Short mmCIF file of C-alpha atoms in Angstrom, two decimals:
data_model
loop_
_atom_site.label_atom_id
_atom_site.label_comp_id
_atom_site.label_asym_id
_atom_site.label_seq_id
_atom_site.Cartn_x
_atom_site.Cartn_y
_atom_site.Cartn_z
CA MET A 9 -50.56 96.21 94.01
CA ALA A 10 -50.75 92.58 92.85
CA VAL A 11 -50.19 91.36 96.44
CA ALA A 12 -52.66 93.78 97.99
CA ALA A 13 -55.33 92.68 95.42
CA LEU A 14 -54.52 89.08 96.13
CA GLN A 15 -55.06 89.52 99.84
CA LYS A 16 -58.66 90.58 99.08
CA ASN A 17 -59.57 87.49 97.19
CA ARG A 18 -61.70 84.75 98.98
CA PRO A 19 -59.87 82.07 101.07
CA VAL A 20 -58.29 79.21 98.95
CA ASP A 21 -58.88 76.46 101.59
CA GLY A 22 -61.76 75.00 99.72
CA PHE A 23 -59.89 74.82 96.39
CA ASN A 24 -58.50 71.35 95.13
CA ASP A 25 -54.97 71.20 93.68
CA LYS A 26 -56.33 71.49 90.02
CA GLU A 27 -58.21 74.65 90.91
CA LYS A 28 -55.11 76.08 92.72
CA ALA A 29 -53.02 75.34 89.79
CA LYS A 30 -55.43 77.08 87.33
CA ARG A 31 -55.48 80.18 89.56
CA ILE A 32 -51.54 80.24 89.73
CA ILE A 33 -51.34 79.86 85.95
CA LYS A 34 -53.87 82.95 85.67
CA TRP A 35 -51.55 84.95 88.00
CA ILE A 36 -48.44 84.12 86.18
CA ARG A 37 -50.03 85.05 82.81
CA ARG A 38 -51.48 88.25 84.14
CA THR A 39 -48.13 89.48 85.71
CA ASP A 40 -46.42 88.42 82.52
CA SER A 41 -48.71 90.46 80.49
CA ARG A 42 -48.29 93.49 82.64
CA VAL A 43 -44.52 93.35 82.53
CA ARG A 44 -44.50 93.00 78.70
CA ARG A 45 -46.64 96.04 78.39
CA LYS A 46 -44.51 98.13 80.58
CA LEU A 47 -41.16 97.06 78.90
CA GLY A 48 -41.72 97.33 75.23
CA PHE A 49 -38.19 95.99 74.28
CA LEU A 50 -39.34 92.44 75.47
CA LYS A 51 -41.27 92.04 72.09
CA TYR A 52 -37.82 91.57 70.46
CA GLN A 53 -37.64 88.07 71.89
CA ASN A 54 -35.54 86.52 69.10
CA GLU A 55 -33.07 89.28 69.23
CA ILE A 56 -32.60 89.16 72.98
CA GLY A 57 -32.05 85.59 72.85
CA PHE A 58 -29.56 85.72 70.22
CA GLY A 59 -27.60 88.43 71.94
CA ILE A 60 -27.56 86.61 75.24
CA THR A 61 -26.21 83.43 73.45
CA ILE A 62 -23.53 85.05 71.52
CA GLY A 63 -22.62 87.49 74.26
CA SER A 64 -22.39 84.72 76.85
CA ALA A 65 -20.12 82.52 74.45
CA PHE A 66 -17.78 85.57 73.70
CA GLY A 67 -17.80 86.53 77.27
CA MET A 68 -16.41 83.04 78.17
CA ILE A 69 -13.77 83.41 75.47
CA LEU A 70 -12.81 86.84 76.68
CA LEU A 71 -12.41 85.76 80.29
CA GLY A 72 -10.32 82.80 79.16
CA GLY A 73 -8.11 84.95 77.21
CA LEU A 74 -7.67 87.48 80.02
CA TYR A 75 -6.77 84.63 82.36
CA ILE A 76 -4.17 83.12 80.02
CA ALA A 77 -2.70 86.70 79.41
CA GLY A 78 -2.35 86.82 83.24
CA LEU A 79 -4.66 89.94 83.57
CA ILE A 80 -7.18 88.28 85.90
CA PRO A 81 -6.76 85.47 88.67
CA PHE A 82 -7.92 82.02 88.16
CA TRP A 83 -10.86 82.34 90.62
CA ALA A 84 -12.31 85.22 88.63
CA CYS A 85 -12.26 83.32 85.45
CA ILE A 86 -13.72 80.14 87.07
CA VAL A 87 -16.51 82.21 88.67
CA GLY A 88 -17.31 84.34 85.70
CA ASN A 89 -17.31 81.66 83.11
CA GLY A 90 -19.39 79.40 85.37
CA ILE A 91 -22.02 82.19 85.49
CA LEU A 92 -21.90 82.82 81.75
CA ALA A 93 -22.38 78.99 81.24
CA SER A 94 -25.51 79.20 83.30
CA PHE A 95 -26.91 81.82 80.93
CA LEU A 96 -26.25 79.43 78.07
CA HIS A 97 -27.91 76.62 79.97
CA GLU A 98 -31.00 78.81 80.32
CA MET A 99 -30.97 79.64 76.64
CA GLU A 100 -30.80 75.86 75.77
CA HIS A 101 -33.91 75.34 78.02
CA ASP A 102 -35.72 78.14 76.19
CA LEU A 103 -34.76 76.96 72.86
CA ILE A 104 -36.01 73.43 73.74
CA HIS A 105 -39.48 75.11 74.26
CA SER A 106 -38.99 76.97 70.99
CA LEU A 107 -39.12 80.32 72.62
CA TYR A 108 -36.75 81.86 69.93
CA PHE A 109 -36.81 81.61 66.16
CA LYS A 110 -39.81 79.16 66.17
CA GLU A 111 -40.21 79.50 62.39
CA ASN A 112 -36.56 79.25 61.75
CA PRO A 113 -35.06 75.70 62.53
CA LYS A 114 -31.75 76.58 61.00
CA MET A 115 -31.08 79.42 63.45
CA GLN A 116 -32.43 77.17 66.34
CA ASN A 117 -29.88 74.48 65.37
CA PHE A 118 -27.08 77.17 65.22
CA LEU A 119 -27.96 78.34 68.79
CA PHE A 120 -28.15 74.78 69.88
CA TRP A 121 -24.64 74.14 68.68
CA VAL A 122 -23.31 77.35 70.48
CA VAL A 123 -24.93 76.67 73.82
CA TRP A 124 -23.79 73.07 73.73
CA LEU A 125 -20.18 73.40 72.58
CA PHE A 126 -19.69 75.81 75.39
CA ARG A 127 -21.05 73.36 77.91
CA ALA A 128 -19.95 70.17 76.36
CA ASN A 129 -20.11 68.10 79.59
CA THR A 130 -23.93 67.80 78.87
CA VAL A 131 -25.86 65.54 76.50
CA ASN A 132 -26.51 67.35 73.19
CA PRO A 133 -29.58 69.61 73.20
CA TRP A 134 -31.37 67.48 70.54
CA PHE A 135 -31.47 64.60 72.73
CA ARG A 136 -32.18 66.78 75.83
CA LYS A 137 -35.21 68.44 73.99
CA GLU A 138 -36.91 65.01 73.98
CA ILE A 139 -36.32 63.94 77.32
CA HIS A 140 -37.07 67.43 78.73
CA LEU A 141 -40.55 67.50 77.01
CA LEU A 142 -41.09 64.17 78.41
CA HIS A 143 -40.08 65.50 81.83
CA HIS A 144 -42.99 68.00 81.64
CA LYS A 145 -45.45 65.19 80.84
CA LEU A 146 -44.30 62.77 83.45
CA SER A 147 -42.52 64.87 86.25
CA GLY A 148 -42.39 63.06 89.35
CA ASN A 149 -42.93 59.46 87.73
CA ARG A 150 -40.54 56.63 87.21
CA GLU A 151 -40.42 57.47 83.45
CA ASP A 152 -39.04 61.01 84.10
CA ILE A 153 -35.72 60.16 82.37
CA GLU A 154 -34.17 63.69 82.72
CA GLU A 155 -34.55 64.14 86.52
CA ARG A 156 -33.88 60.66 87.49
CA PHE A 157 -30.48 60.75 85.63
CA ILE A 158 -29.48 63.57 88.07
CA SER A 159 -30.63 61.63 91.13
CA ASN A 160 -34.32 62.85 91.77
CA GLY A 161 -36.02 60.16 93.93
CA MET A 162 -32.91 58.45 95.01
CA PRO A 163 -32.46 57.88 98.85
CA PHE A 164 -30.20 60.37 100.64
CA GLY A 165 -26.70 58.97 100.76
CA TRP A 166 -23.30 58.61 99.08
CA ARG A 167 -24.78 57.00 95.83
CA ARG A 168 -26.97 60.05 95.28
CA PHE A 169 -24.01 62.39 95.91
CA LEU A 170 -22.04 60.59 93.31
CA VAL A 171 -24.85 60.80 90.80
CA MET A 172 -25.22 64.57 91.36
CA VAL A 173 -21.61 65.45 90.86
CA ASP A 174 -20.23 62.88 88.38
CA PRO A 175 -21.74 62.04 84.88
CA ILE A 176 -20.15 58.58 84.67
CA MET A 177 -21.50 57.57 88.00
CA ALA A 178 -24.98 58.82 86.97
CA VAL A 179 -24.91 56.43 84.07
CA VAL A 180 -23.53 53.45 86.14
CA LEU A 181 -25.76 53.91 89.27
CA GLN A 182 -28.97 55.14 87.54
CA GLY A 183 -28.76 54.01 83.91
CA PRO A 184 -29.77 50.35 84.21
CA ARG A 185 -32.82 51.24 86.58
CA ILE A 186 -33.90 53.98 84.28
CA ARG A 187 -33.73 51.85 81.16
CA LYS A 188 -35.88 49.24 82.86
CA ASP A 189 -38.45 51.68 84.10
CA ALA A 190 -38.66 53.89 81.10
CA ILE A 191 -37.86 51.63 78.12
CA HIS A 192 -41.25 52.25 76.40
CA TYR A 193 -40.22 56.09 76.20
CA LEU A 194 -36.56 55.57 75.46
CA LYS A 195 -37.51 53.51 72.40
CA LYS A 196 -39.44 56.57 71.20
CA ILE A 197 -36.61 59.03 71.45
CA LYS A 198 -35.24 59.89 67.91
CA ALA A 199 -32.20 61.82 68.75
CA SER A 200 -29.03 60.01 69.70
CA PRO A 201 -27.49 60.88 73.21
CA ILE A 202 -24.06 60.88 71.47
CA LYS A 203 -23.48 63.52 68.71
CA GLY A 204 -19.85 63.98 67.80
CA PRO A 205 -16.82 63.43 70.03
CA PHE A 206 -17.22 66.72 72.04
CA ARG A 207 -18.69 65.39 75.26
CA SER A 208 -16.09 62.44 75.11
CA ILE A 209 -13.26 64.90 74.66
CA PHE A 210 -14.45 67.04 77.56
CA LEU A 211 -14.79 64.02 79.92
CA LEU A 212 -11.13 62.83 78.77
CA LEU A 213 -9.74 66.18 79.55
CA TRP A 214 -11.68 66.39 82.88
CA TYR A 215 -10.80 63.05 84.37
CA SER A 216 -7.15 63.54 83.18
CA PHE A 217 -6.99 66.81 85.08
CA LEU A 218 -8.46 65.18 88.21
CA ILE A 219 -6.33 62.05 88.18
CA TRP A 220 -3.15 63.87 87.46
CA GLY A 221 -4.03 66.49 90.02
CA PHE A 222 -4.77 63.76 92.62
CA PHE A 223 -1.60 61.91 91.85
CA SER A 224 0.62 65.02 92.08
CA GLY A 225 -1.16 66.27 95.33
CA VAL A 226 -0.67 62.89 97.12
CA ASN A 227 2.97 62.88 96.11
CA TRP A 228 3.39 66.50 97.40
CA LEU A 229 1.79 65.61 100.72
CA LEU A 230 4.14 62.63 101.08
CA GLY A 231 7.03 65.03 100.67
CA ASN A 232 8.04 63.65 97.26
CA PRO A 233 6.85 66.12 94.69
CA VAL A 234 6.62 64.93 91.06
CA LYS A 235 9.25 66.65 88.97
CA GLU A 236 7.81 67.23 85.50
CA SER A 237 9.61 68.41 82.38
CA GLY A 238 9.32 68.26 78.73
CA TRP A 239 6.06 67.07 77.29
CA ALA A 240 4.68 66.03 80.60
CA GLN A 241 5.13 69.55 81.90
CA SER A 242 3.51 71.06 78.92
CA LEU A 243 0.49 68.72 78.96
CA HIS A 244 -0.05 69.27 82.66
CA SER A 245 0.09 73.00 82.04
CA PHE A 246 -2.38 72.64 79.23
CA LEU A 247 -4.81 70.54 81.45
CA ASN A 248 -4.54 73.15 84.31
CA THR A 249 -5.33 76.12 81.93
CA ALA A 250 -8.23 74.14 80.28
CA ALA A 251 -9.49 73.43 83.85
CA VAL A 252 -9.64 77.08 84.69
CA VAL A 253 -11.11 78.44 81.51
CA TYR A 254 -13.61 75.61 80.63
CA LEU A 255 -13.63 72.43 82.64
CA ILE A 256 -14.18 73.59 86.23
CA PRO A 257 -16.71 76.39 85.28
CA CYS A 258 -18.82 73.77 83.28
CA TRP A 259 -18.44 71.25 86.06
CA LEU A 260 -19.57 73.88 88.72
CA ARG A 261 -22.61 74.91 86.63
CA GLN A 262 -23.70 71.44 85.97
CA THR A 263 -23.35 70.17 89.50
CA SER A 264 -25.05 73.34 90.91
CA ILE A 265 -28.07 72.85 88.80
CA GLN A 266 -28.16 69.07 89.30
CA ILE A 267 -28.17 69.50 93.09
CA VAL A 268 -30.82 72.21 93.02
CA SER A 269 -33.05 70.60 90.27
CA SER A 270 -33.19 67.16 91.59
CA ASN A 271 -34.19 68.30 95.00
CA MET A 272 -36.83 70.95 94.04
CA HIS A 273 -38.77 68.40 91.95
CA TYR A 274 -40.93 65.91 93.83
CA TYR A 275 -40.88 62.30 92.93
CA GLY A 276 -42.89 59.05 93.50
CA ASP A 277 -46.24 60.38 94.87
CA VAL A 278 -46.79 63.28 92.64
CA LYS A 279 -50.55 63.43 91.64
CA GLY A 280 -50.44 66.42 89.44
CA LEU A 281 -48.98 69.69 88.24
CA TYR A 282 -49.54 71.40 91.57
CA GLN A 283 -47.27 68.93 93.36
CA GLN A 284 -44.40 68.66 90.92
CA THR A 285 -42.18 71.36 92.40
CA GLN A 286 -41.30 73.51 95.46
CA VAL A 287 -39.50 76.86 95.64
CA LEU A 288 -35.84 76.86 96.94
CA ASP A 289 -35.05 80.40 97.90
CA SER A 290 -33.29 80.01 101.20
CA TRP A 291 -30.12 82.08 101.67
CA TRP A 292 -27.76 78.98 101.92
CA VAL A 293 -28.85 78.01 98.34
CA PHE A 294 -27.27 81.14 96.98
CA PRO A 295 -23.78 79.65 96.20
CA LEU A 296 -25.66 77.00 93.99
CA HIS A 297 -27.92 79.58 92.51
CA LEU A 298 -24.93 81.74 91.40
CA PHE A 299 -24.14 79.05 88.91
CA CYS A 300 -27.65 78.07 87.96
CA PHE A 301 -29.29 81.50 87.56
CA ASN A 302 -31.54 81.30 90.60
CA PHE A 303 -33.12 78.16 89.27
CA GLY A 304 -34.55 76.65 92.46
CA ALA A 305 -36.35 79.93 93.19
CA THR A 306 -38.08 80.30 89.88
CA HIS A 307 -38.26 77.01 87.98
CA GLY A 308 -41.55 76.17 89.66
CA ILE A 309 -43.21 79.09 87.79
CA HIS A 310 -42.05 77.53 84.44
CA HIS A 311 -43.78 74.19 85.27
CA PHE A 312 -47.00 76.27 85.40
CA VAL A 313 -46.39 78.29 82.30
CA VAL A 314 -43.67 77.23 79.93
CA SER A 315 -43.90 80.20 77.45
CA GLN A 316 -41.68 82.62 79.57
CA PRO A 317 -38.11 83.24 78.59
CA PHE A 318 -35.79 82.75 81.64
CA TYR A 319 -35.11 86.58 82.01
CA LEU A 320 -38.64 87.48 82.09
CA ARG A 321 -39.46 84.65 84.67
CA GLN A 322 -36.72 86.26 86.92
CA MET A 323 -38.45 89.66 86.51
CA VAL A 324 -41.96 88.32 87.55
CA ALA A 325 -40.79 85.97 90.41
CA PRO A 326 -40.89 88.60 93.18
CA TYR A 327 -44.49 89.34 92.28
CA LEU A 328 -45.41 85.79 92.14
CA LYS A 329 -43.99 84.48 95.21
CA PRO A 330 -46.72 85.79 97.40
CA VAL A 331 -49.23 84.03 95.13
CA LEU A 332 -47.36 80.66 95.20
CA LYS A 333 -47.27 80.99 98.97
CA ARG A 334 -51.05 81.80 99.29
CA TYR A 335 -52.07 78.87 97.20
CA GLY A 336 -49.86 76.54 99.28
CA ILE A 337 -46.93 75.90 97.04
CA ARG A 338 -44.07 74.63 99.51
CA PHE A 339 -41.04 76.70 100.07
CA ASN A 340 -37.74 75.36 101.13
CA ASP A 341 -39.00 71.92 101.98
CA PHE A 342 -35.57 70.55 102.87
CA GLU A 343 -37.09 67.58 104.74
CA SER A 344 -38.20 66.01 101.39
CA MET A 345 -34.51 65.61 100.43
CA LEU A 346 -34.13 63.22 103.24
CA HIS A 347 -36.83 60.78 101.96
CA GLY A 348 -36.29 60.65 98.24
CA ASN A 349 -37.99 63.82 97.32
CA ARG A 350 -41.51 62.59 98.32
CA TYR A 351 -44.34 65.03 98.46
CA GLU A 352 -45.93 63.29 101.42
CA LYS A 353 -44.24 63.40 104.81
CA ASP A 354 -44.63 59.82 105.33
CA PRO A 355 -42.69 58.20 102.40
CA VAL A 356 -43.64 54.59 103.26
CA GLY A 357 -44.31 52.65 100.03
CA PHE A 358 -42.64 55.09 97.71
CA LEU A 359 -38.88 54.77 98.43
CA GLU A 360 -36.62 53.58 95.61
CA PRO A 361 -34.39 50.70 96.44
CA ALA A 362 -31.01 51.86 97.64
#
């Protein structure tokens, strides 16, 4: 019905970008209200958010326990925990926008701790809250700390690939440039990017697993497999188990969303809200979307209206995609990935230095 009514509206060719954005926002809010009226349980937003958070955390513990007990294969644990971790990421994002327990800071902080400790390869949510709200104000600009740290705007190539898949490379390759471009905003951030040893412990375990695995693999290929015993065997067994139940799922989730998010946001020549994002819903993005909750296909809606919980945004997305198309929001603009996520097809004058 919404799509049929939309087709009867007058042509949008004469609208400028601001007018198109206003009409998209109206359609999102109208659809949102209709779904909320139809599904009365959505009014229990705090309870739903709490249930998703605790349920996802316990789900990760359960799958890890089933794997350790030998009741499920390693791949089932990795895939399942990667998906559950993506729910927790969406919950963190909603909490950043105060969509749950707005009048209860203690409960918000408790949920922040849960969603972070089950994805400890990320910066803590208190720091991320500040850079994410800044992202909404300055999306597509040099000062957009959050997106630039995951490679948005970088030229296509191996440096960008390393930034998308490795947190240390992100700091090494992007950190100095971002500090130079966004020093004014970085000075205003109150939360520390380091809160406790949790991320450091994750990275220590992760790189130990990678290095040890690489060393063992090379020796095996050379016909001289490493013979482990005693504490070395026990430590290697622990690393392998930790990798299956926690390290690899968290890395899969983080890498998937960084690839999708950094490429669905435009950069460098963005002139307003209307040009900030595209929609990525091509079939070949599905493996990434599996571990980032269909992010590329729906996150553009969030940029227009930030007050929707992530599960409601998924519900309304099928009704809103025709609206986005009609008002000219780009779909699957993969060409932009080849020229630093520029909105204009001719990127001359906007490219970041390699």
